[in-house]
Tab-separated table of C-alpha atoms and ligand atoms in Angstrom:
chain	number	residue	atom	x	y	z
A	27	MET	CA	0.109	0.071	0.019
A	28	LEU	CA	1.329	3.402	-0.850
A	29	VAL	CA	0.902	6.763	0.470
A	30	ASN	CA	-0.116	9.154	-2.063
A	31	ASN	CA	-0.640	12.730	-1.469
A	32	GLY	CA	-0.999	11.893	2.582
A	33	LYS	CA	-3.717	9.286	1.599
A	34	TYR	CA	-3.154	5.650	1.499
A	35	VAL	CA	-4.264	3.819	-2.004
A	36	MET	CA	-4.088	0.394	-3.077
A	37	ASN	CA	-3.654	-1.155	-6.470
A	38	GLU	CA	-3.967	1.275	-9.008
A	39	GLY	CA	-5.360	4.103	-6.777
A	40	VAL	CA	-8.008	2.362	-5.252
A	41	ASP	CA	-9.062	3.881	-1.647
A	42	PRO	CA	-9.312	1.708	1.005
A	43	LEU	CA	-11.876	3.423	2.934
A	44	PHE	CA	-13.981	3.229	-0.341
A	45	LEU	CA	-13.761	-0.497	0.032
A	46	ALA	CA	-14.394	-0.536	3.769
A	47	GLU	CA	-17.467	1.623	3.255
A	48	LYS	CA	-18.741	-0.350	0.137
A	49	TYR	CA	-18.129	-3.937	1.508
A	50	GLY	CA	-18.195	-3.432	5.107
A	51	THR	CA	-15.341	-4.583	7.430
A	52	PRO	CA	-13.703	-6.704	8.475
A	53	LEU	CA	-12.666	-7.208	4.795
A	54	TYR	CA	-9.728	-9.153	3.342
A	55	VAL	CA	-8.549	-7.258	-0.011
A	56	TYR	CA	-6.170	-8.985	-2.391
A	57	ASP	CA	-4.188	-6.934	-5.086
A	58	PHE	CA	-3.910	-9.167	-8.115
A	59	ASP	CA	-1.264	-6.950	-9.878
A	60	LYS	CA	0.780	-7.363	-6.861
A	61	ILE	CA	0.695	-11.341	-7.167
A	62	ALA	CA	1.649	-11.095	-10.875
A	63	GLY	CA	4.551	-8.677	-10.055
A	64	GLN	CA	5.869	-11.353	-7.449
A	65	PHE	CA	5.178	-14.237	-10.215
A	66	HIS	CA	7.014	-12.370	-12.675
A	67	ARG	CA	9.912	-11.748	-10.368
A	68	LEU	CA	10.390	-15.329	-9.123
A	69	LYS	CA	10.442	-16.243	-12.936
A	70	ALA	CA	12.856	-13.797	-13.781
A	71	ALA	CA	15.245	-14.635	-10.797
A	72	PHE	CA	16.029	-18.207	-12.117
A	73	ASP	CA	17.744	-18.589	-15.566
A	74	VAL	CA	17.402	-22.268	-16.138
A	75	PRO	CA	16.069	-24.041	-19.540
A	76	ASN	CA	12.713	-25.013	-17.705
A	77	LEU	CA	11.184	-23.646	-14.963
A	78	GLN	CA	7.714	-24.160	-13.279
A	79	LEU	CA	6.350	-22.356	-10.417
A	80	ASP	CA	3.655	-24.549	-8.496
A	81	TYR	CA	1.673	-22.026	-6.568
A	82	ALA	CA	1.397	-23.525	-2.991
A	83	CYS	CA	-2.508	-22.715	-2.790
A	84	LYS	CA	-2.910	-23.724	0.928
A	85	ALA	CA	-1.765	-19.890	1.548
A	86	LEU	CA	-5.065	-18.718	-0.477
A	87	THR	CA	-7.565	-20.986	-2.227
A	88	ASN	CA	-9.878	-18.452	-3.473
A	89	ILE	CA	-11.032	-19.944	-6.971
A	90	ASN	CA	-10.452	-16.358	-8.740
A	91	LEU	CA	-6.940	-16.556	-7.508
A	92	LEU	CA	-6.381	-20.153	-8.717
A	93	ARG	CA	-7.897	-19.072	-12.314
A	94	PHE	CA	-5.358	-16.108	-12.006
A	95	VAL	CA	-2.386	-18.298	-11.377
A	96	LYS	CA	-3.195	-20.398	-14.170
A	97	SER	CA	-3.453	-17.591	-16.419
A	98	LEU	CA	-0.059	-16.555	-15.552
A	99	GLY	CA	1.258	-19.937	-16.393
A	100	GLY	CA	1.535	-21.238	-13.088
A	101	ALA	CA	0.578	-24.767	-11.784
A	102	LEU	CA	-0.527	-25.819	-8.246
A	103	ASP	CA	0.821	-27.412	-5.658
A	104	THR	CA	-1.751	-29.154	-3.238
A	105	VAL	CA	-1.666	-30.983	0.369
A	106	SER	CA	-5.096	-32.280	0.508
A	107	ILE	CA	-7.590	-33.855	-2.051
A	108	GLU	CA	-9.922	-31.042	-1.645
A	109	GLU	CA	-7.213	-28.477	-2.694
A	110	ALA	CA	-6.481	-30.714	-5.827
A	111	GLN	CA	-10.486	-30.565	-6.459
A	112	LEU	CA	-10.619	-27.015	-6.355
A	113	GLY	CA	-7.750	-26.632	-8.497
A	114	LEU	CA	-9.436	-28.878	-10.974
A	115	SER	CA	-12.824	-26.950	-10.757
A	116	ALA	CA	-10.372	-23.484	-11.519
A	117	GLY	CA	-9.241	-25.126	-14.743
A	118	PHE	CA	-6.078	-26.905	-14.134
A	119	GLU	CA	-5.134	-30.054	-15.865
A	120	PRO	CA	-4.468	-32.852	-13.542
A	121	GLN	CA	-0.916	-32.994	-14.561
A	122	GLU	CA	-0.498	-29.300	-13.517
A	123	ILE	CA	-1.433	-30.385	-9.906
A	124	MET	CA	1.154	-31.560	-7.671
A	125	PHE	CA	-0.207	-33.770	-4.805
A	126	THR	CA	1.867	-33.514	-1.804
A	127	PRO	CA	-0.045	-34.652	1.358
A	128	ASN	CA	1.435	-35.621	4.492
A	129	GLY	CA	0.608	-38.742	6.174
A	130	VAL	CA	-3.149	-38.992	4.735
A	131	ALA	CA	-4.685	-42.302	4.312
A	132	TRP	CA	-3.995	-44.691	1.404
A	133	GLU	CA	-7.411	-43.946	0.042
A	134	GLU	CA	-6.636	-40.390	-0.684
A	135	MET	CA	-3.827	-41.416	-2.738
A	136	VAL	CA	-5.981	-43.832	-4.743
A	137	ALA	CA	-8.211	-40.904	-5.161
A	138	ALA	CA	-5.434	-38.830	-6.428
A	139	VAL	CA	-4.137	-41.636	-8.994
A	140	GLY	CA	-7.673	-41.829	-9.979
A	141	MET	CA	-7.772	-38.036	-10.874
A	142	GLY	CA	-4.403	-37.936	-12.758
A	143	LEU	CA	-2.388	-35.714	-10.434
A	144	ARG	CA	1.229	-35.383	-10.051
A	145	ILE	CA	1.837	-37.226	-6.759
A	146	ASN	CA	4.642	-36.727	-4.236
A	147	ILE	CA	5.278	-39.403	-1.397
A	148	ASP	CA	6.659	-38.661	1.789
A	149	SER	CA	6.871	-41.937	3.788
A	150	LEU	CA	8.719	-45.126	3.024
A	151	PRO	CA	5.447	-47.652	3.756
A	152	MET	CA	3.386	-45.226	1.344
A	153	LEU	CA	6.496	-45.625	-1.221
A	154	GLU	CA	6.311	-49.473	-0.940
A	155	ARG	CA	2.476	-49.685	-0.970
A	156	PHE	CA	2.438	-47.359	-3.928
A	157	GLY	CA	4.953	-49.308	-5.783
A	158	ARG	CA	3.460	-52.356	-5.436
A	159	THR	CA	-0.151	-51.184	-6.532
A	160	PHE	CA	0.692	-48.849	-9.246
A	161	PRO	CA	4.262	-49.515	-10.510
A	162	ASP	CA	3.368	-47.677	-13.781
A	163	VAL	CA	2.345	-44.577	-12.326
A	164	PRO	CA	5.436	-42.405	-12.016
A	165	VAL	CA	5.766	-40.413	-8.639
A	166	CYS	CA	8.023	-37.952	-6.910
A	167	ILE	CA	9.498	-38.367	-3.654
A	168	ARG	CA	9.909	-35.950	-0.769
A	169	ILE	CA	13.061	-35.763	0.573
A	170	ASN	CA	13.890	-34.391	4.106
A	171	PRO	CA	17.311	-33.026	3.926
A	172	HIS	CA	17.477	-32.227	7.669
A	173	ILE	CA	18.477	-28.784	7.483
A	174	MET	CA	17.069	-26.114	9.882
A	175	ALA	CA	15.233	-23.454	7.793
A	176	GLY	CA	12.426	-21.351	8.249
A	177	GLY	CA	11.425	-18.544	10.499
A	178	ASN	CA	10.482	-20.572	13.595
A	179	VAL	CA	9.980	-24.138	14.663
A	180	LYS	CA	6.445	-24.306	13.862
A	181	ILE	CA	7.043	-23.385	10.403
A	182	SER	CA	10.350	-25.419	9.581
A	183	VAL	CA	9.618	-28.607	8.293
A	184	GLY	CA	12.951	-30.222	6.901
A	185	HIS	CA	14.920	-30.632	10.076
A	186	ILE	CA	15.580	-33.991	11.347
A	187	ASP	CA	12.924	-34.237	14.053
A	188	SER	CA	10.322	-33.221	11.417
A	189	LYS	CA	7.304	-35.554	10.315
A	190	PHE	CA	7.723	-34.468	6.859
A	191	GLY	CA	9.467	-36.255	3.988
A	192	ILE	CA	11.721	-39.228	3.702
A	193	SER	CA	15.251	-38.950	5.276
A	194	TYR	CA	17.895	-38.667	2.857
A	195	GLN	CA	19.798	-41.221	5.380
A	196	GLN	CA	17.150	-43.683	4.177
A	197	LEU	CA	18.077	-43.613	0.588
A	198	PRO	CA	19.304	-47.246	0.647
A	199	SER	CA	15.646	-48.403	1.795
A	200	ILE	CA	14.317	-45.993	-1.159
A	201	LYS	CA	16.368	-47.732	-3.763
A	202	ALA	CA	15.257	-50.873	-2.247
A	203	ILE	CA	11.860	-50.282	-2.610
A	204	VAL	CA	12.229	-48.881	-6.237
A	205	GLU	CA	14.307	-51.775	-7.131
A	206	ASN	CA	11.722	-54.380	-5.899
A	207	THR	CA	8.568	-53.029	-7.171
A	208	GLY	CA	9.946	-51.393	-10.520
A	209	MET	CA	8.355	-47.952	-9.749
A	210	CYS	CA	9.478	-45.045	-11.649
A	211	ILE	CA	10.827	-42.048	-9.962
A	212	ASN	CA	10.054	-39.117	-12.099
A	213	GLY	CA	10.695	-36.123	-9.432
A	214	LEU	CA	12.637	-35.482	-6.314
A	215	HIS	CA	11.191	-32.909	-3.769
A	216	MET	CA	12.104	-31.020	-0.957
A	217	HIS	CA	10.404	-28.170	1.320
A	218	THR	CA	12.330	-27.069	4.091
A	219	GLY	CA	10.035	-24.548	5.640
A	220	SER	CA	8.464	-21.102	5.578
A	221	ASP	CA	10.150	-17.913	5.872
A	222	ILE	CA	13.704	-18.560	4.579
A	223	ALA	CA	15.920	-15.674	4.421
A	224	ASP	CA	19.229	-17.326	4.068
A	225	PRO	CA	20.238	-18.373	0.447
A	226	GLU	CA	22.961	-20.718	1.824
A	227	ALA	CA	20.563	-22.843	3.839
A	228	PHE	CA	18.348	-23.074	0.485
A	229	LEU	CA	21.361	-23.918	-1.512
A	230	GLN	CA	22.659	-26.384	1.045
A	231	GLY	CA	19.426	-28.200	0.709
A	232	ALA	CA	19.278	-27.841	-3.065
A	233	ASP	CA	22.675	-29.214	-3.004
A	234	LEU	CA	21.847	-32.190	-1.407
A	235	LEU	CA	18.867	-32.994	-3.333
A	236	LEU	CA	20.914	-32.461	-6.846
A	237	GLN	CA	23.448	-35.054	-5.594
A	238	LEU	CA	20.550	-37.744	-4.795
A	239	ALA	CA	19.138	-36.776	-7.888
A	240	MET	CA	22.172	-38.265	-9.894
A	241	GLY	CA	21.315	-41.457	-8.511
A	242	PHE	CA	17.451	-41.514	-10.140
A	243	PRO	CA	17.648	-42.178	-13.899
A	244	ASP	CA	14.260	-41.239	-14.792
A	245	LEU	CA	13.887	-37.934	-13.508
A	246	ASP	CA	11.667	-35.399	-15.276
A	247	PHE	CA	12.056	-32.446	-12.634
A	248	VAL	CA	13.532	-31.536	-9.434
A	249	ASP	CA	11.202	-29.394	-6.759
A	250	LEU	CA	12.597	-27.435	-4.297
A	251	GLY	CA	9.731	-26.479	-2.865
A	252	GLY	CA	8.785	-22.722	-1.462
A	253	GLY	CA	9.294	-20.827	1.690
A	254	PHE	CA	10.707	-17.743	0.166
A	255	LYS	CA	10.553	-14.839	2.788
A	256	VAL	CA	8.863	-11.742	2.609
A	257	THR	CA	9.342	-8.661	4.819
A	258	TYR	CA	6.915	-8.126	7.356
A	259	LYS	CA	8.347	-5.393	9.540
A	260	PRO	CA	9.479	-2.357	8.131
A	261	GLY	CA	13.454	-2.544	7.734
A	262	ASP	CA	13.063	-6.152	7.815
A	263	GLN	CA	15.616	-8.116	5.558
A	264	GLY	CA	14.115	-10.015	2.918
A	265	LEU	CA	15.439	-13.116	1.026
A	266	ASP	CA	18.000	-11.983	-1.576
A	267	LEU	CA	15.971	-13.528	-4.636
A	268	GLU	CA	18.106	-12.688	-7.224
A	269	ARG	CA	21.198	-13.464	-5.662
A	270	LEU	CA	19.772	-16.900	-4.596
A	271	GLY	CA	18.712	-17.187	-8.391
A	272	ALA	CA	22.083	-16.585	-9.877
A	273	MET	CA	23.537	-19.101	-7.510
A	274	LEU	CA	20.880	-21.729	-8.002
A	275	SER	CA	20.467	-21.520	-11.598
A	276	ALA	CA	24.130	-21.813	-12.197
A	277	ARG	CA	24.374	-25.149	-9.908
A	278	PHE	CA	21.284	-26.526	-11.659
A	279	ARG	CA	22.503	-25.998	-15.235
A	280	ASP	CA	25.832	-27.496	-14.118
A	281	PHE	CA	23.656	-30.438	-12.452
A	282	CYS	CA	21.726	-30.669	-15.927
A	283	GLN	CA	24.706	-31.166	-17.916
A	284	ALA	CA	26.174	-33.810	-15.759
A	285	TYR	CA	22.717	-35.455	-15.675
A	286	GLY	CA	22.800	-35.619	-19.155
A	287	LYS	CA	19.191	-34.019	-19.536
A	288	ASN	CA	17.510	-30.651	-19.040
A	289	LEU	CA	14.983	-31.436	-16.196
A	290	THR	CA	12.355	-28.879	-14.911
A	291	LEU	CA	13.313	-26.733	-12.002
A	292	VAL	CA	10.163	-26.359	-10.013
A	293	PHE	CA	9.425	-23.969	-6.921
A	294	GLU	CA	6.421	-23.824	-4.774
A	295	PRO	CA	5.813	-20.554	-3.785
A	296	GLY	CA	2.797	-19.780	-1.096
A	297	LYS	CA	3.609	-16.642	0.846
A	298	PHE	CA	5.860	-15.110	-1.641
A	299	LEU	CA	3.187	-14.754	-4.101
A	300	VAL	CA	0.106	-13.622	-2.039
A	301	SER	CA	1.509	-12.442	1.235
A	302	GLU	CA	2.164	-8.807	0.568
A	303	ALA	CA	-0.732	-8.592	-1.763
A	304	GLY	CA	-3.243	-8.964	0.737
A	305	TYR	CA	-4.746	-6.691	3.400
A	306	LEU	CA	-7.185	-7.049	6.445
A	307	LEU	CA	-9.389	-3.913	6.737
A	308	ALA	CA	-11.159	-3.499	10.367
A	309	THR	CA	-12.965	-0.833	12.178
A	310	THR	CA	-11.845	0.332	15.726
A	311	SER	CA	-14.792	-0.335	17.854
A	312	LEU	CA	-13.474	1.242	21.130
A	313	ILE	CA	-10.535	2.990	22.417
A	314	LYS	CA	-9.634	2.163	26.349
A	315	LYS	CA	-6.951	3.605	28.184
A	316	THR	CA	-5.779	1.717	31.341
A	317	PRO	CA	-2.859	2.824	33.735
A	318	ALA	CA	-0.555	0.711	31.762
A	319	ALA	CA	-1.430	1.081	28.063
A	320	THR	CA	-4.050	2.549	25.346
A	321	PHE	CA	-6.180	-0.193	23.633
A	322	ALA	CA	-7.541	-0.048	20.343
A	323	PHE	CA	-10.169	-2.683	19.676
A	324	LEU	CA	-10.983	-3.849	16.199
A	325	ASN	CA	-14.095	-5.563	14.860
A	326	THR	CA	-11.826	-8.796	14.082
A	327	GLY	CA	-9.238	-10.719	15.955
A	328	LEU	CA	-7.487	-13.947	16.049
A	329	ASN	CA	-10.578	-15.743	14.372
A	330	HIS	CA	-9.770	-13.951	11.272
A	331	LEU	CA	-6.167	-13.558	11.517
A	332	ILE	CA	-4.293	-16.259	13.667
A	333	ARG	CA	-0.804	-15.478	12.863
A	334	PRO	CA	0.301	-12.970	15.570
A	335	MET	CA	-0.908	-15.418	18.145
A	336	PHE	CA	0.342	-18.380	16.815
A	337	TYR	CA	3.523	-17.598	15.076
A	338	HIS	CA	3.940	-14.196	16.729
A	339	ALA	CA	4.251	-13.017	13.492
A	340	TYR	CA	4.577	-9.134	13.127
A	341	HIS	CA	1.694	-7.662	10.694
A	342	HIS	CA	2.292	-3.919	10.157
A	343	ILE	CA	-0.705	-1.650	11.184
A	344	VAL	CA	-1.485	1.548	9.579
A	345	ASN	CA	-4.396	4.074	10.098
A	346	VAL	CA	-6.051	4.427	6.812
A	347	SER	CA	-8.492	6.703	8.476
A	348	ASN	CA	-5.795	9.176	9.938
A	349	PRO	CA	-2.559	9.011	8.103
A	350	GLN	CA	-1.500	12.575	9.358
A	351	GLY	CA	-2.561	12.143	13.071
A	352	ASP	CA	-0.049	12.337	15.722
A	353	PRO	CA	1.609	8.950	16.511
A	354	HIS	CA	0.590	7.392	19.920
A	355	LEU	CA	1.567	4.120	21.413
A	356	TYR	CA	-1.242	1.173	21.199
A	357	GLN	CA	-2.012	-2.172	21.839
A	358	VAL	CA	-3.939	-3.133	18.790
A	359	VAL	CA	-6.424	-5.758	19.950
A	360	GLY	CA	-9.300	-8.280	18.652
A	361	TYR	CA	-12.572	-8.706	19.906
A	362	ILE	CA	-12.034	-12.293	20.888
A	363	CYS	CA	-12.757	-13.380	24.287
A	364	GLU	CA	-9.219	-14.328	24.661
A	365	THR	CA	-5.907	-12.548	24.514
A	366	ASP	CA	-5.660	-11.684	20.742
A	367	THR	CA	-3.136	-9.004	20.422
A	368	LEU	CA	-2.689	-7.990	16.892
A	369	GLY	CA	0.082	-5.393	17.206
A	370	HIS	CA	2.021	-4.962	20.471
A	371	ASN	CA	3.194	-1.429	21.433
A	372	ARG	CA	2.469	-0.108	18.052
A	373	GLU	CA	3.279	3.693	17.257
A	374	ILE	CA	0.298	4.873	14.968
A	375	PRO	CA	-1.248	8.068	14.078
A	376	GLU	CA	-3.929	8.744	16.489
A	377	VAL	CA	-6.569	6.303	16.458
A	378	ARG	CA	-10.289	7.180	17.154
A	379	GLU	CA	-13.279	5.279	17.236
A	380	GLY	CA	-14.474	4.368	13.667
A	381	ASP	CA	-11.258	4.528	12.234
A	382	VAL	CA	-10.543	2.106	9.616
A	383	LEU	CA	-6.992	0.287	10.353
A	384	CYS	CA	-5.405	-2.221	7.950
A	385	LEU	CA	-3.138	-5.053	8.690
A	386	LEU	CA	-0.521	-5.728	5.984
A	387	ASN	CA	0.729	-9.055	4.604
A	388	ALA	CA	-2.519	-10.645	5.382
A	389	GLY	CA	-2.797	-12.316	2.006
A	390	ALA	CA	-1.291	-15.633	3.051
A	391	TYR	CA	-2.411	-17.988	5.949
A	392	GLY	CA	-5.075	-15.166	6.745
A	393	PHE	CA	-8.415	-15.934	5.660
A	394	MET	CA	-7.390	-19.561	4.884
A	395	MET	CA	-6.521	-20.153	8.866
A	396	ALA	CA	-9.807	-17.927	9.978
A	397	SER	CA	-12.298	-19.724	12.030
A	398	ASN	CA	-15.864	-18.957	13.581
A	399	TYR	CA	-14.546	-18.847	16.983
A	400	ASN	CA	-16.827	-16.972	19.315
A	401	SER	CA	-19.509	-17.476	16.793
A	402	ARG	CA	-18.312	-14.657	14.535
A	403	PRO	CA	-18.791	-14.684	10.582
A	404	ARG	CA	-15.828	-14.951	8.501
A	405	PRO	CA	-14.999	-11.825	6.471
A	406	ALA	CA	-15.770	-10.823	3.016
A	407	GLU	CA	-12.820	-11.133	0.182
A	408	VAL	CA	-12.265	-8.659	-2.490
A	409	MET	CA	-10.043	-8.924	-5.443
A	410	LEU	CA	-8.385	-5.732	-6.736
A	411	PHE	CA	-7.379	-6.126	-10.475
A	412	GLU	CA	-6.315	-3.289	-12.667
A	413	GLY	CA	-7.816	-0.502	-10.612
A	414	LYS	CA	-11.262	-2.218	-10.264
A	415	ASP	CA	-12.533	-4.001	-7.070
A	416	TYR	CA	-14.557	-7.495	-7.333
A	417	LEU	CA	-16.299	-9.281	-4.443
A	418	ILE	CA	-14.811	-12.528	-4.667
A	419	ARG	CA	-16.240	-14.217	-1.299
A	420	GLU	CA	-19.593	-13.034	0.431
A	421	ARG	CA	-19.214	-12.207	4.099
A	422	GLU	CA	-20.746	-15.025	6.363
A	423	THR	CA	-23.993	-14.595	7.876
A	424	MET	CA	-25.894	-16.014	10.747
A	425	GLU	CA	-27.379	-18.755	8.309
A	426	ASP	CA	-23.703	-19.831	7.888
A	427	LEU	CA	-22.907	-20.272	11.573
A	428	ARG	CA	-26.156	-22.472	12.137
A	429	ARG	CA	-25.513	-24.541	8.784
A	430	HIS	CA	-24.907	-28.328	9.541
A	431	GLN	CA	-25.961	-27.794	13.280
A	432	ILE	CA	-29.028	-30.477	13.823
A	433	ASP	CA	-31.314	-29.516	16.429
A	434	GLN	CA	-32.906	-32.562	17.894
A	435	HIS	CA	-35.275	-30.787	19.775
A	436	LEU	CA	-34.600	-33.209	22.777
A	437	PHE	CA	-34.699	-30.345	25.380
A	438	ASP	CA	-37.760	-28.175	23.823
B	671	PLP	C1	3.143	-24.757	2.491
B	671	PLP	C2	4.140	-25.432	1.316
B	671	PLP	C3	4.783	-24.656	0.402
B	671	PLP	C4	4.578	-23.002	0.508
B	671	PLP	O1	5.445	-22.676	1.795
B	671	PLP	P1	5.340	-20.768	1.686
B	671	PLP	O2	6.269	-20.580	3.099
B	671	PLP	O3	4.099	-20.156	1.934
B	671	PLP	O4	5.944	-20.381	0.390
B	671	PLP	C5	5.588	-25.451	-0.722
B	671	PLP	N1	5.422	-26.391	-0.641
B	671	PLP	C6	4.887	-27.528	0.354
B	671	PLP	C7	4.940	-28.658	0.154
B	671	PLP	C8	4.187	-26.743	1.331
B	671	PLP	O5	3.616	-27.437	2.652
């Protein structure tokens, strides 16, 4: 979001206050042009013969976004059969959808084969069962490179204690299964975590995967996952994507030469594509001063954006109603009956009752992790594209909160 003539504007001059007025708050807003910008930036950073971006759609699955990613030339990374079904209904071909579940039941794998998805396997028992049942269906293997990467333990998934992937140290077992079943391994995959800022950590994992890849003669692709860090705090250091791109591309081109075939290099960006494009607009319901602090209460909370409480994530907060006001310190909190601090000790231009505040970086894992806790409806979603706004999800109603409840009238 930019400040233009002392006012905040989104996309090509869209006024967030106009959106708050038109659609009500709380409201999730996504700038699709910004998503396109991130997509192209990622593409441009890597100089390899074949590059493919699989959008990790668990970050945000609105169907308009899925169709948009498809229009940009992207594919999908999915972690549940339902995400894959959403992908199909958005127009992706089955082979454009990678299915990377973790520890799901066998039936879900069978369904994925039936749908014709690309499949990624993350345990030895699953690999063995898959190879025996579907020896003719090529699959990818998720390797755990045992690298501690990512912003914190909750979002770091490639370390040695992690439940994800097959340990690279179990390579002999992988080999034995592949040999005994005659199955075809068409890809190797790793995803080490979210919020990776250090190109070295990424390269270390990539290097290990490429070394392993030399031992699999039928590969079509190598998939290095997602986790590219974006900046949350002003002054934060993001990942130096261009530097990573240059180093990794050189390494990958060398690998292809040694391997004797130009494989496709795949990434699975989630947060990188959509985080910074997303905003959560909320209205200030109350200002409360205590001897210790000034609280600004919003008409939202951890039910709509759980990241601050769950991951201690920092989301920058601006006052779009009073950008020129005198700055004061605030505890920005939600309306949930539980501690739900959205911003701790924030210096924000004076917040008054009724002011619309905006939480930045709310595109990834925002709406998707929203719940009905405290029996509050989930927000509406709006897409911004080329200066226009479009409603892409209705705000929930009382009706939605009652849906699926069965009143047995036993105690009337
Ligand atoms: C979540 C996930 C991603 C995306 O992670 P980001 O941090 O959002 O980029 C990529 N690949 C897999 C397998 C995932 O589970």
